PDB file of C-alpha atoms in Angstrom:
ATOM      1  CA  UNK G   1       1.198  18.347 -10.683  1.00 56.00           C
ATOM      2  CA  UNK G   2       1.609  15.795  -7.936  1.00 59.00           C
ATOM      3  CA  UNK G   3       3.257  12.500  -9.443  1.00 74.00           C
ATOM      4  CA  UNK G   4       0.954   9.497  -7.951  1.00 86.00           C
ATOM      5  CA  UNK G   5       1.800   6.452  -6.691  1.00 93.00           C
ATOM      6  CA  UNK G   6      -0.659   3.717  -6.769  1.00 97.00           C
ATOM      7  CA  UNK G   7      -0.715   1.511  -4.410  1.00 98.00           C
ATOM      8  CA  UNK G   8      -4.819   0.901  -3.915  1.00 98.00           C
ATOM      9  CA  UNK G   9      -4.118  -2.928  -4.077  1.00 98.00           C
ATOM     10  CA  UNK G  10      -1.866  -5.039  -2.774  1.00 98.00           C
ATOM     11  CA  UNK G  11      -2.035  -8.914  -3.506  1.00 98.00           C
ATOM     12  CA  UNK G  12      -1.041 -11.760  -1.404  1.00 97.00           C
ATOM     13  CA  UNK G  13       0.148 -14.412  -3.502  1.00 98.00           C
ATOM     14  CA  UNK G  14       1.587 -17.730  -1.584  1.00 97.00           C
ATOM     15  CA  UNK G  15       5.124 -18.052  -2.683  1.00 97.00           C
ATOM     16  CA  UNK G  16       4.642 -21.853  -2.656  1.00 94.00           C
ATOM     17  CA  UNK G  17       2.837 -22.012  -5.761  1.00 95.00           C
ATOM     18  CA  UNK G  18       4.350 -21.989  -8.754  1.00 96.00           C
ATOM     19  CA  UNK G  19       1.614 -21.220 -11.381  1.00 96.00           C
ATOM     20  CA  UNK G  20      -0.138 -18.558  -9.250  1.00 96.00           C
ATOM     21  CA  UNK G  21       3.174 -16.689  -8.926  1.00 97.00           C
ATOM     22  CA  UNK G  22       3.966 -17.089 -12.225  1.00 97.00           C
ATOM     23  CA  UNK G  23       1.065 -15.217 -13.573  1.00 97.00           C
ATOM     24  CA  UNK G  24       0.169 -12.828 -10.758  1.00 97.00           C
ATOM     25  CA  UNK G  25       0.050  -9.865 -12.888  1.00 97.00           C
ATOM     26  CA  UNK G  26      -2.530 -10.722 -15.206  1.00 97.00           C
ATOM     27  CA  UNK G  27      -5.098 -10.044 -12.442  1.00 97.00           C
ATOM     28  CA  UNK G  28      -4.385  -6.084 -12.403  1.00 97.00           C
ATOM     29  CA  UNK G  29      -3.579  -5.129  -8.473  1.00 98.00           C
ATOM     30  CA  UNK G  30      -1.076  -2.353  -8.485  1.00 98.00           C
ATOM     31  CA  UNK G  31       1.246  -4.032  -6.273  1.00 98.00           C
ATOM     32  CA  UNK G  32       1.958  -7.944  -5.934  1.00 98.00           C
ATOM     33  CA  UNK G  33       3.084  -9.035  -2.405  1.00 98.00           C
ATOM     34  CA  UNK G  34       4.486 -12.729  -2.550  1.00 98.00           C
ATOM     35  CA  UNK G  35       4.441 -14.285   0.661  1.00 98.00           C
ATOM     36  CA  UNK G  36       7.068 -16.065   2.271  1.00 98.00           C
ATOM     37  CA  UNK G  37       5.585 -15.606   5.696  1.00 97.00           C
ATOM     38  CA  UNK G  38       2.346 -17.168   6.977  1.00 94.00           C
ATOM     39  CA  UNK G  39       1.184 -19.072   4.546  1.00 95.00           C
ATOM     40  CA  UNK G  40       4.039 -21.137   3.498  1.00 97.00           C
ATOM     41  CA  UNK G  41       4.599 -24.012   6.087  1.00 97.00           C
ATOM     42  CA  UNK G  42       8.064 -25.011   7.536  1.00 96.00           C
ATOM     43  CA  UNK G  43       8.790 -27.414   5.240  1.00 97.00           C
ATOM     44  CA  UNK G  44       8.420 -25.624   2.178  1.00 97.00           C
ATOM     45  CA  UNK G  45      10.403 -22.512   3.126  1.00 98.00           C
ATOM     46  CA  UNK G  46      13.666 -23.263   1.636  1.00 97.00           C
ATOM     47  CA  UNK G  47      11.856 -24.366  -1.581  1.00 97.00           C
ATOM     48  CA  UNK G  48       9.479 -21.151  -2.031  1.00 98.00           C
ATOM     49  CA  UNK G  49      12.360 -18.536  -1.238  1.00 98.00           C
ATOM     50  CA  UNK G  50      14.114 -20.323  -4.345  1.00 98.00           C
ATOM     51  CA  UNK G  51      10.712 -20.205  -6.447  1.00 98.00           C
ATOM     52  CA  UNK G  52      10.387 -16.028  -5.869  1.00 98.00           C
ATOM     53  CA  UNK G  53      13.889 -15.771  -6.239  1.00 98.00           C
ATOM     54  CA  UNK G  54      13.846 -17.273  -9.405  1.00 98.00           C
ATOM     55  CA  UNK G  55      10.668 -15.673 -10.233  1.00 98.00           C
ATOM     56  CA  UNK G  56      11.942 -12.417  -9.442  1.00 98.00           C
ATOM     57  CA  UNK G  57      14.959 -12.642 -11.827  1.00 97.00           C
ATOM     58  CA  UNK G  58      13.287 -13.832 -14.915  1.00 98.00           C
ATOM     59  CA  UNK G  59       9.164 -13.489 -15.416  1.00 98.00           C
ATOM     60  CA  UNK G  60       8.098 -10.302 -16.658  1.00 97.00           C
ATOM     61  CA  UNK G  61       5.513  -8.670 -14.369  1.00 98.00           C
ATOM     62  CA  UNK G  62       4.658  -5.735 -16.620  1.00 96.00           C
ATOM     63  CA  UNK G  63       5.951  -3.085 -14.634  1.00 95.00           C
ATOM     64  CA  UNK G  64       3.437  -4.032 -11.437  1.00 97.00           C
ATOM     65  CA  UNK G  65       5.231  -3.153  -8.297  1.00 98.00           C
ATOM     66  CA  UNK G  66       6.795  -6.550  -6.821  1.00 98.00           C
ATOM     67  CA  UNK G  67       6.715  -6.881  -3.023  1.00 98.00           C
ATOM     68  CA  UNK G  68       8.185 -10.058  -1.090  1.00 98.00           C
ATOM     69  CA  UNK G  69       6.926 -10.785   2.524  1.00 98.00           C
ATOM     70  CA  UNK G  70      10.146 -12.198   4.065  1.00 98.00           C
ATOM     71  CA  UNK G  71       9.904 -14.740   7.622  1.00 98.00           C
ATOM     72  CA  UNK G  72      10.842 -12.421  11.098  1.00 97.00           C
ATOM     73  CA  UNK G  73      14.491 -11.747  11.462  1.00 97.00           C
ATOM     74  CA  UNK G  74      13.858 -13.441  15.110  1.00 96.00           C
ATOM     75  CA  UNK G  75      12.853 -16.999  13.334  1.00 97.00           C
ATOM     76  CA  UNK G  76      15.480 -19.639  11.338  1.00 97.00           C
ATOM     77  CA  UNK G  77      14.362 -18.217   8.143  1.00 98.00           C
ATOM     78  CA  UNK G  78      14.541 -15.083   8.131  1.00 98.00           C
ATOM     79  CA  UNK G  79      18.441 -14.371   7.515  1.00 98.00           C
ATOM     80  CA  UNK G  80      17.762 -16.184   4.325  1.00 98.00           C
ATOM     81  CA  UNK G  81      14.901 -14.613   2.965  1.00 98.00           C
ATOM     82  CA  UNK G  82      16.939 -11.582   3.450  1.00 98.00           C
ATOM     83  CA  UNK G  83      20.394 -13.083   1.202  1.00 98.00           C
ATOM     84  CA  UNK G  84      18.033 -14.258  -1.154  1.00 98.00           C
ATOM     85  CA  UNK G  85      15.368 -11.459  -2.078  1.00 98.00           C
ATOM     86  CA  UNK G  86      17.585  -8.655  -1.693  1.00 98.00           C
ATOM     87  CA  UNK G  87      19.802 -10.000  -4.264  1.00 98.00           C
ATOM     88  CA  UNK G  88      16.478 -10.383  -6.362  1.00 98.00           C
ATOM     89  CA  UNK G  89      15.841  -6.697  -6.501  1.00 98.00           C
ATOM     90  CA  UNK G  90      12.164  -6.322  -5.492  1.00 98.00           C
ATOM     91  CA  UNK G  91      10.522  -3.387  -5.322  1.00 98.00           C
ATOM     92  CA  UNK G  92       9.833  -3.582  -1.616  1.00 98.00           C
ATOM     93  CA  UNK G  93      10.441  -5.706   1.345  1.00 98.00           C
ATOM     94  CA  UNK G  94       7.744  -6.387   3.609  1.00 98.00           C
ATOM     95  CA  UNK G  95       9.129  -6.689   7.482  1.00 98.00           C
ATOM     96  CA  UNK G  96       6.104  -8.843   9.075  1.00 97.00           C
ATOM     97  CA  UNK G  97       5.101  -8.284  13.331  1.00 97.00           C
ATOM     98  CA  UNK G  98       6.996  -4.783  13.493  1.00 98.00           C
ATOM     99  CA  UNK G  99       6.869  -3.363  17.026  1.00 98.00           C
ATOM    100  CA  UNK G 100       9.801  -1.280  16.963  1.00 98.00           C
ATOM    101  CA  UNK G 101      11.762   1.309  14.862  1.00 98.00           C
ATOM    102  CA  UNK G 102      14.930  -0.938  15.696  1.00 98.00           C
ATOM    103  CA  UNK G 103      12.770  -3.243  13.798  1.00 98.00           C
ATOM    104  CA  UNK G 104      12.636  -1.765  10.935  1.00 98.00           C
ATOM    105  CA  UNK G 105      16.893  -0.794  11.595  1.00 98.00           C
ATOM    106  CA  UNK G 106      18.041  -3.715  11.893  1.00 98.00           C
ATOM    107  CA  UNK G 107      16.220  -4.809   8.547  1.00 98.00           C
ATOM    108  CA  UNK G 108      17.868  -1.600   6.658  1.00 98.00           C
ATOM    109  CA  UNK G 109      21.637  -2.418   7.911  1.00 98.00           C
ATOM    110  CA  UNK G 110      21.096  -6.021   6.685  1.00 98.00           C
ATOM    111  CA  UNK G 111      20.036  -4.675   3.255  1.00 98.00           C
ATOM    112  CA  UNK G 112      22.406  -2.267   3.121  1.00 98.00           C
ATOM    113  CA  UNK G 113      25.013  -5.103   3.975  1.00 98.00           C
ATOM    114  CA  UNK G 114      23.451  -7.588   1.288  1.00 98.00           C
ATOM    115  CA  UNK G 115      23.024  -4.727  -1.249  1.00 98.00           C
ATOM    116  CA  UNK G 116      26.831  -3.292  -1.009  1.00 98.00           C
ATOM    117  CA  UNK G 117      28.038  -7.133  -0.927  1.00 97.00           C
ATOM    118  CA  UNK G 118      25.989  -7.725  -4.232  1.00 97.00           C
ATOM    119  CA  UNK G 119      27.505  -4.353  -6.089  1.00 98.00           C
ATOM    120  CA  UNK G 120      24.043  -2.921  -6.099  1.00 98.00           C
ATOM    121  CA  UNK G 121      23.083   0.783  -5.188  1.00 97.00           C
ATOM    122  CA  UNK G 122      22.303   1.321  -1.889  1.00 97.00           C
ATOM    123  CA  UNK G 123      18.669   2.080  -1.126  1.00 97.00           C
ATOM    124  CA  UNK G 124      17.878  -0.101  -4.177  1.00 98.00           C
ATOM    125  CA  UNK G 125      15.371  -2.143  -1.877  1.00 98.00           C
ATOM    126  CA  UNK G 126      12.460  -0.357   0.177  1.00 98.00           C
ATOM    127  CA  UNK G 127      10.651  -1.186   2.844  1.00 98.00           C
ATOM    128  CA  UNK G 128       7.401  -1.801   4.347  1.00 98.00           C
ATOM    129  CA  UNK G 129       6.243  -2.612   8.005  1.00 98.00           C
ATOM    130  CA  UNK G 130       3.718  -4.809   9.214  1.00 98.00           C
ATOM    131  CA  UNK G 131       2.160  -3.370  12.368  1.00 98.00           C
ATOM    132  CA  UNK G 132       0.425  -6.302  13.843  1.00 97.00           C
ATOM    133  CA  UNK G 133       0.353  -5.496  17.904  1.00 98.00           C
ATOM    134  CA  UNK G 134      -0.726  -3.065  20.473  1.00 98.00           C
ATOM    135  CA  UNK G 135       3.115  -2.817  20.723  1.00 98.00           C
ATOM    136  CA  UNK G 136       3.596  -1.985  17.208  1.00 98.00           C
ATOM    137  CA  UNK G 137       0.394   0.529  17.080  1.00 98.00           C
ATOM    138  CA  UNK G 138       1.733   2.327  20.150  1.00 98.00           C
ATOM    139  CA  UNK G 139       5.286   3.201  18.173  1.00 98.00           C
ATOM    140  CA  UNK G 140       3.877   3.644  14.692  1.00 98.00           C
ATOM    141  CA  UNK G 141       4.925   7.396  14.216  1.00 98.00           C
ATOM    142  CA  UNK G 142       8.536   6.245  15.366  1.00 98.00           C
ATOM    143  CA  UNK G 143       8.254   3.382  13.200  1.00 98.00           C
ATOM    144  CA  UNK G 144       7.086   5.521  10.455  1.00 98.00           C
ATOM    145  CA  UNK G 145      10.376   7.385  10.608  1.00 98.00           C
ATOM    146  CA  UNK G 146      12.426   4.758  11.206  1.00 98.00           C
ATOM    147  CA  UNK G 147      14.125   4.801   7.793  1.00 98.00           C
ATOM    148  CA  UNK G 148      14.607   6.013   5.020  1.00 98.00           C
ATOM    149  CA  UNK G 149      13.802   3.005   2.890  1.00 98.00           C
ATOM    150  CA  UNK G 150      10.092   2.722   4.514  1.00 98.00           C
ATOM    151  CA  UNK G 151       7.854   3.850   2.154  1.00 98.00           C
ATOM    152  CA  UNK G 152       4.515   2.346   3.364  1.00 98.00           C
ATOM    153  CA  UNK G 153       2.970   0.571   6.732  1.00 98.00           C
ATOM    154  CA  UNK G 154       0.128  -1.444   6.944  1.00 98.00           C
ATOM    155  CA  UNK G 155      -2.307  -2.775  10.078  1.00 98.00           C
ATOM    156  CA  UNK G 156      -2.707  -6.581  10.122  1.00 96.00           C
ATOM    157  CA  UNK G 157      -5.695  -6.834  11.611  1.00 96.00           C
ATOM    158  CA  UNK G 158      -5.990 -10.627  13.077  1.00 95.00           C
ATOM    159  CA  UNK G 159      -3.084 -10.852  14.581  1.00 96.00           C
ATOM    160  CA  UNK G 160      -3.467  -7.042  16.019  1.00 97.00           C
ATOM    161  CA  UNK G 161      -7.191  -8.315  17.501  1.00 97.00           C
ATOM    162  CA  UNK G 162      -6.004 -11.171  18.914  1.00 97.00           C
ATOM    163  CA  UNK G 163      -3.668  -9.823  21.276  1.00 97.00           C
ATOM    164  CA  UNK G 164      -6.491  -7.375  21.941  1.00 97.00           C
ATOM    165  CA  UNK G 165      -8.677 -10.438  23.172  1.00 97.00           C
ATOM    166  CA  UNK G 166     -11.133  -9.797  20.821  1.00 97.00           C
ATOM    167  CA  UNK G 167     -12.289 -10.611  17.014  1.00 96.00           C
ATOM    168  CA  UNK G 168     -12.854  -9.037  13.682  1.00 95.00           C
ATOM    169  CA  UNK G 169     -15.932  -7.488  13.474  1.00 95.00           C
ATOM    170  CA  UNK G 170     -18.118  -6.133   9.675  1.00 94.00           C
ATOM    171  CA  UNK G 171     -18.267  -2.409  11.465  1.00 94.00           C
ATOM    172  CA  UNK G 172     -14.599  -2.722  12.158  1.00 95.00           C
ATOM    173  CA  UNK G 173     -15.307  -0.755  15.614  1.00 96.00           C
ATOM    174  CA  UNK G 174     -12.027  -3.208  17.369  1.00 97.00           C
ATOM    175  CA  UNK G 175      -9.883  -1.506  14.982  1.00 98.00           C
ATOM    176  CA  UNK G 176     -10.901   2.221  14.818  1.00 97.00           C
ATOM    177  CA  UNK G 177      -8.007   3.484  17.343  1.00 97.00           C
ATOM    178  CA  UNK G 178      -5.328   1.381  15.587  1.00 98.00           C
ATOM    179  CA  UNK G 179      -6.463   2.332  12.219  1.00 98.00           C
ATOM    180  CA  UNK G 180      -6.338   5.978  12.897  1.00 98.00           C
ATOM    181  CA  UNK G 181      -3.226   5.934  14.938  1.00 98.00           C
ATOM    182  CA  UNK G 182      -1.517   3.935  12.012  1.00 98.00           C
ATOM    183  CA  UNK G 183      -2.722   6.240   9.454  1.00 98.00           C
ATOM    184  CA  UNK G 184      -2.027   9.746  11.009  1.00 98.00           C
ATOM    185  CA  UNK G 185       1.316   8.379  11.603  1.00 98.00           C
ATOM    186  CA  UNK G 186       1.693   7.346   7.663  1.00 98.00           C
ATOM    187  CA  UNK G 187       0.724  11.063   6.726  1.00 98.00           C
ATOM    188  CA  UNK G 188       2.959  12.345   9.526  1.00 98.00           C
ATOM    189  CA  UNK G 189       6.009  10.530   7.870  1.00 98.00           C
ATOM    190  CA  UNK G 190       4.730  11.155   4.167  1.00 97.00           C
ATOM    191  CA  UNK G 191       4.688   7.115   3.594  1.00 98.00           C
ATOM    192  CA  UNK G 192       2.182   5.259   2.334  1.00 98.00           C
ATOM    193  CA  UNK G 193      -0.670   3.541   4.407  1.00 98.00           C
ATOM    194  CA  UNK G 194      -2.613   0.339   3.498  1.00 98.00           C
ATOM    195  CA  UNK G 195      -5.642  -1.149   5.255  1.00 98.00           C
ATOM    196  CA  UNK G 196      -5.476  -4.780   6.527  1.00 98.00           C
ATOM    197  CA  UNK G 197      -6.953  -7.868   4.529  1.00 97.00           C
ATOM    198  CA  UNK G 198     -10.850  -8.900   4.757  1.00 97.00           C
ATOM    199  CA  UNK G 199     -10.651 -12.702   4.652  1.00 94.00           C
ATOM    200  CA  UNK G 200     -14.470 -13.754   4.105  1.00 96.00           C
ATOM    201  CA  UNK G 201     -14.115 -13.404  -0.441  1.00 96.00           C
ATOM    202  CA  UNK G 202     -17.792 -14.237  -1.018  1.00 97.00           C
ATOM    203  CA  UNK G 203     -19.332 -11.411   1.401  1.00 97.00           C
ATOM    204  CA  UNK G 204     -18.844  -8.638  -1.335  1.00 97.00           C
ATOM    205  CA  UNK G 205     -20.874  -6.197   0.289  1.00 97.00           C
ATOM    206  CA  UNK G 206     -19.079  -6.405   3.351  1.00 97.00           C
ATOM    207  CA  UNK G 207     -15.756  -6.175   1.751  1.00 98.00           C
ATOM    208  CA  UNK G 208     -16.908  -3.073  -0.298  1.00 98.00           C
ATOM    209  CA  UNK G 209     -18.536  -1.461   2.693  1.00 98.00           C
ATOM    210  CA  UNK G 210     -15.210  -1.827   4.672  1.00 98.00           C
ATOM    211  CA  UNK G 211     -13.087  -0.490   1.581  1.00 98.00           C
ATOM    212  CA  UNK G 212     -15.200   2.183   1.688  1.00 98.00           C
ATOM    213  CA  UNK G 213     -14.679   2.777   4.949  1.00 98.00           C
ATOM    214  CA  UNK G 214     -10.995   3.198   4.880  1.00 98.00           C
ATOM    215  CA  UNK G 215     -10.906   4.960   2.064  1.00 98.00           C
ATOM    216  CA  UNK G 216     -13.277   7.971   3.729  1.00 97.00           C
ATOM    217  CA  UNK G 217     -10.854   7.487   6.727  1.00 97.00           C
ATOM    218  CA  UNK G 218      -8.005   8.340   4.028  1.00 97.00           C
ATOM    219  CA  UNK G 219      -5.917   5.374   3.661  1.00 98.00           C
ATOM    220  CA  UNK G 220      -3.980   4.783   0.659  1.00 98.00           C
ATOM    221  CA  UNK G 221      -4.850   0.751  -0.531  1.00 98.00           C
ATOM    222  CA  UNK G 222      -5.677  -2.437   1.054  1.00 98.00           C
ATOM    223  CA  UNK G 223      -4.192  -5.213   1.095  1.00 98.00           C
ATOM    224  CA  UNK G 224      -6.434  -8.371  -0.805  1.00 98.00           C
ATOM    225  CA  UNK G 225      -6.199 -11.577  -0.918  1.00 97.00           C
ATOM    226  CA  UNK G 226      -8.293 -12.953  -4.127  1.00 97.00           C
ATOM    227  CA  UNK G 227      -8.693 -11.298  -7.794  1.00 97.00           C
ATOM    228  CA  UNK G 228     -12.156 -10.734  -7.213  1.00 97.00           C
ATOM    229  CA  UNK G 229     -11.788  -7.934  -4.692  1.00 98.00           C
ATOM    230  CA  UNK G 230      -9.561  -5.870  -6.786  1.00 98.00           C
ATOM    231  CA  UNK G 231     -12.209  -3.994  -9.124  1.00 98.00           C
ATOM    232  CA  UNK G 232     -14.464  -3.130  -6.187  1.00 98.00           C
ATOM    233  CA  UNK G 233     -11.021  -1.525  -4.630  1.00 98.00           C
ATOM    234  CA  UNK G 234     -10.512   0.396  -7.854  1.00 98.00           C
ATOM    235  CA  UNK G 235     -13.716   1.139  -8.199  1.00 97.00           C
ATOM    236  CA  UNK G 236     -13.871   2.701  -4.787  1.00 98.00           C
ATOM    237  CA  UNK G 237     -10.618   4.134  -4.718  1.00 97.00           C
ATOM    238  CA  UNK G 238     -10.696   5.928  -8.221  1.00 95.00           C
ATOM    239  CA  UNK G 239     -12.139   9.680  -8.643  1.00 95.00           C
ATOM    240  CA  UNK G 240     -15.458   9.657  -9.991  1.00 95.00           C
ATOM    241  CA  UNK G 241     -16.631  11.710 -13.095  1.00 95.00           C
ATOM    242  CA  UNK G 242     -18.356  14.340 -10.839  1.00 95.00           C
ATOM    243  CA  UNK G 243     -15.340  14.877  -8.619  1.00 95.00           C
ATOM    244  CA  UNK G 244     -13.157  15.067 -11.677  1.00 96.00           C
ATOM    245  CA  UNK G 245     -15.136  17.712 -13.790  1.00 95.00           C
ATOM    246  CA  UNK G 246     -15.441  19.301 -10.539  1.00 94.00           C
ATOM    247  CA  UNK G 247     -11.662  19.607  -9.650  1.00 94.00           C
ATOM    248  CA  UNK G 248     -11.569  21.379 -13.705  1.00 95.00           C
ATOM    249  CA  UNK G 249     -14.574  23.719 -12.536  1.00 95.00           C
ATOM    250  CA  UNK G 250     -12.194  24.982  -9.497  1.00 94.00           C
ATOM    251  CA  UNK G 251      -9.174  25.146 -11.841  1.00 91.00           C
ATOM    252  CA  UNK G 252     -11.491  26.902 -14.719  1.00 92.00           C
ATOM    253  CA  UNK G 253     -12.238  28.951 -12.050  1.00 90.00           C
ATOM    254  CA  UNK G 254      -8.853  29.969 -10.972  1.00 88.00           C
ATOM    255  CA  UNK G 255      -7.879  31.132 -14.085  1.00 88.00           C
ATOM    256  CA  UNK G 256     -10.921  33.150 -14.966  1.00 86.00           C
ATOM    257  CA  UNK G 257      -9.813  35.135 -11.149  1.00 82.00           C
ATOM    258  CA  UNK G 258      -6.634  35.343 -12.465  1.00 84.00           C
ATOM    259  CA  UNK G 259      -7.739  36.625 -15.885  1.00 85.00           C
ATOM    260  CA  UNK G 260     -10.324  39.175 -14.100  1.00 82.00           C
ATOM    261  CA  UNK G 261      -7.778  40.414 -12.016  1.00 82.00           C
ATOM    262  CA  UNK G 262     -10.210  39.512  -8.842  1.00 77.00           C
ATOM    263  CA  UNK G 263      -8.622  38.274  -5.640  1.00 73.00           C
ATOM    264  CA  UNK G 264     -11.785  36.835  -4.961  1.00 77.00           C
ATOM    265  CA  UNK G 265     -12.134  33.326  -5.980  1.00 84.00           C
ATOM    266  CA  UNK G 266     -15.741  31.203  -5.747  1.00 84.00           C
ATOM    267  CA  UNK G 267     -17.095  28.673  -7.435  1.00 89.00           C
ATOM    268  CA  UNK G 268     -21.221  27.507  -7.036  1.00 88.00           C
ATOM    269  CA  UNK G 269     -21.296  30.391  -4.466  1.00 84.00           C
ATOM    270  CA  UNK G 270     -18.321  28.419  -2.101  1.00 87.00           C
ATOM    271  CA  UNK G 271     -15.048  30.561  -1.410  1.00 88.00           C
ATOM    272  CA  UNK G 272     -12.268  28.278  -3.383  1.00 90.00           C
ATOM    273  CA  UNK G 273      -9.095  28.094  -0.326  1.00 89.00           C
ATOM    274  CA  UNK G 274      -5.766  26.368  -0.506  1.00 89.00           C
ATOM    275  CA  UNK G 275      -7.471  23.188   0.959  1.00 91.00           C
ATOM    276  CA  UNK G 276     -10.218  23.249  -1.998  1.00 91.00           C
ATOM    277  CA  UNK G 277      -6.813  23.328  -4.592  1.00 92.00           C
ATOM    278  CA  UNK G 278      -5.100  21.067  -2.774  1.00 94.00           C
ATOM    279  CA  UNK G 279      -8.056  18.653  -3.194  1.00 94.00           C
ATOM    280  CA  UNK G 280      -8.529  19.374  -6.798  1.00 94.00           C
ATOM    281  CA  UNK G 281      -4.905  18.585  -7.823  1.00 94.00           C
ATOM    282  CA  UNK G 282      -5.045  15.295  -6.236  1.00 94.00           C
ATOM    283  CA  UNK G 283      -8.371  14.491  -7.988  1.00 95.00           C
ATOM    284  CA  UNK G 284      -6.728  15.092 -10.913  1.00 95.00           C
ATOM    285  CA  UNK G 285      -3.242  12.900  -9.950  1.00 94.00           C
ATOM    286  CA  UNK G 286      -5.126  10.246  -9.049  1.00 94.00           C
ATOM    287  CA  UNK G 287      -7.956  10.084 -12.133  1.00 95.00           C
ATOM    288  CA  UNK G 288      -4.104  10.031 -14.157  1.00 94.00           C
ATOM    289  CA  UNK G 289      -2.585   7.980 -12.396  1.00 93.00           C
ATOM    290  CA  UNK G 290      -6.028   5.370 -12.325  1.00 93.00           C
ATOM    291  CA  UNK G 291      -6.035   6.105 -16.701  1.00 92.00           C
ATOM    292  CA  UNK G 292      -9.542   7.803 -16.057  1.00 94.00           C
ATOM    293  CA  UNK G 293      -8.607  10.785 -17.318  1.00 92.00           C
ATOM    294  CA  UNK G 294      -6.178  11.467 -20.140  1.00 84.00           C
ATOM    295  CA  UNK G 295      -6.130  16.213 -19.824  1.00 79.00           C
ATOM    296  CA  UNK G 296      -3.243  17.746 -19.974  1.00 64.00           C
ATOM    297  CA  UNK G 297      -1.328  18.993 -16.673  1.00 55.00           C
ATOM    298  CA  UNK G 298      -2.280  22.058 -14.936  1.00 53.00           C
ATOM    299  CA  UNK G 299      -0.236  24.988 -14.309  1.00 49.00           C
ATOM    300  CA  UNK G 300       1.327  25.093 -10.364  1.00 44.00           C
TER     301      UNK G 300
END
């Protein structure tokens, strides 16, 4: 059975703050991105960098995954972000503005630098690129390949729609081709893809309708920016009670085939393919992985 990895939220958390970063995991996203990036200003950059770092080494964050959004390698901060979180030992690195797969490169032979200079194993650190431009969009399946460390890419939508002379919109119709060209690329590479933020925290309805949205297109998580839009991601993103007793129908249904001898296998009147199983298992992974369902593993 397919090992899951969740990654249906991702939380922006200002690396500025002290008592927010502190006690980020008590709101229950599966991944925690602190942010040294955009909303940090100049003059607390140097100050914040030495807060995560700090952070990093010494709260517990029950086991949540732990990503750090470092400053561009092309701005004065960015060199030190890089000395400094490495030797933290997040889970991931987030490279902001990616256009390239040099990009991404030039990121990995710094951490690879940093990592061998600090006697950890190389690899230790992942990565994850920010596609944020028409550039970025139009390279994403090189990007997704880039390295081996990438294990996830995600659309920033506001910077992306900017450059595209135009705005964020509730149907989302500005960013259908990026969205789909990011995301195809993601499942090309086998790495992970999350959805951009949705910034207005009151509209609930909108925010659900757009989660579910990209979670029918097939993305992976979105990235959130308040506590209050995690359960509706959950909520969305888990299997529901009817899909899983449905995924144990086509498995029940397997077995009696197998049992029967038949090479014939249906279930309510629909021929059960390889797609049908395939869908089933990850049902199954996911209601696991979410705690929703506690069965025992299925045969291969």
């Amino acid at each position: 059975m397919e090992q899951i990895k969740l990654r249906r939220t991702m939380m922006y958390v200002t690396a500025s703050n002290p008592a927010i970063v502190k006690d980020a995991h008590i709101y229950g996203s599966d991944s925690i991105m602190f942010d040294l990036e955009d909303s940090v200003s100049v003059n607390q950059k140097d100050a914040a960098r030495f807060l995560i770092y700090n952070a990093l080494k010494t709260v517990n964050y029950r086991g949540k995954e732990l990503v750090v959004r470092v400053n561009g390698l092309d701005t004065p901060f960015g060199i030190e972000d890089f000395k400094a979180i490495v030797k933290a030992k997040p889970d991931i690195i987030r490279l902001p503005k990616t256009e390239t797969p040099e990009d991404v490169r030039e990121a990995d032979k710094l951490v690879t630098a940093i990592e061998k200079e600090a006697g950890m194993e190389t690899g230790t650190v992942k990565l994850m690129a920010a596609v944020e431009s028409p550039m970025g969009i139009i390279n994403c399946f090189d990007i997704a390949k880039s390295s081996p460390r990438l294990v996830a890419m995600a659309i920033g939508a506001e910077d992306f729609v900017t450059t595209m002379k135009t705005v964020r919109s509730l149907d989302g119709e500005e960013l259908i081709v990026a969205r789909g060209q990011l995301l195809i690329a993601c499942r090309a590479a086998g790495i992970h893809a999350l959805d951009t933020v949705f910034s207005d925290i009151n509209d609930e309805e909108g925010f659900e309708n757009e989660v579910r949205k990209i979670h029918k297109l097939g993305f992976d998580g979105k990235s959130v920016i308040h506590p209050r839009q995690i359960p509706i991601v959950h909520k969305v993103f888990s299997p529901t009670e009817k899909q899983i007793q449905y995924a144990l129908r086509t498995f029940k249904a397997i077995e009696e085939a197998e049992r029967n001898n038949s090479g014939v296998i249906a279930l309510d009147g629909k021929m059960i393919d390889k797609p049908m199983v395939e869908r089933a298992r990850r049902v199954i992974s996911l209601a696991k992985a979410s705690g929703i369902y506690r069965g025992g593993d299925l045969d291969d």
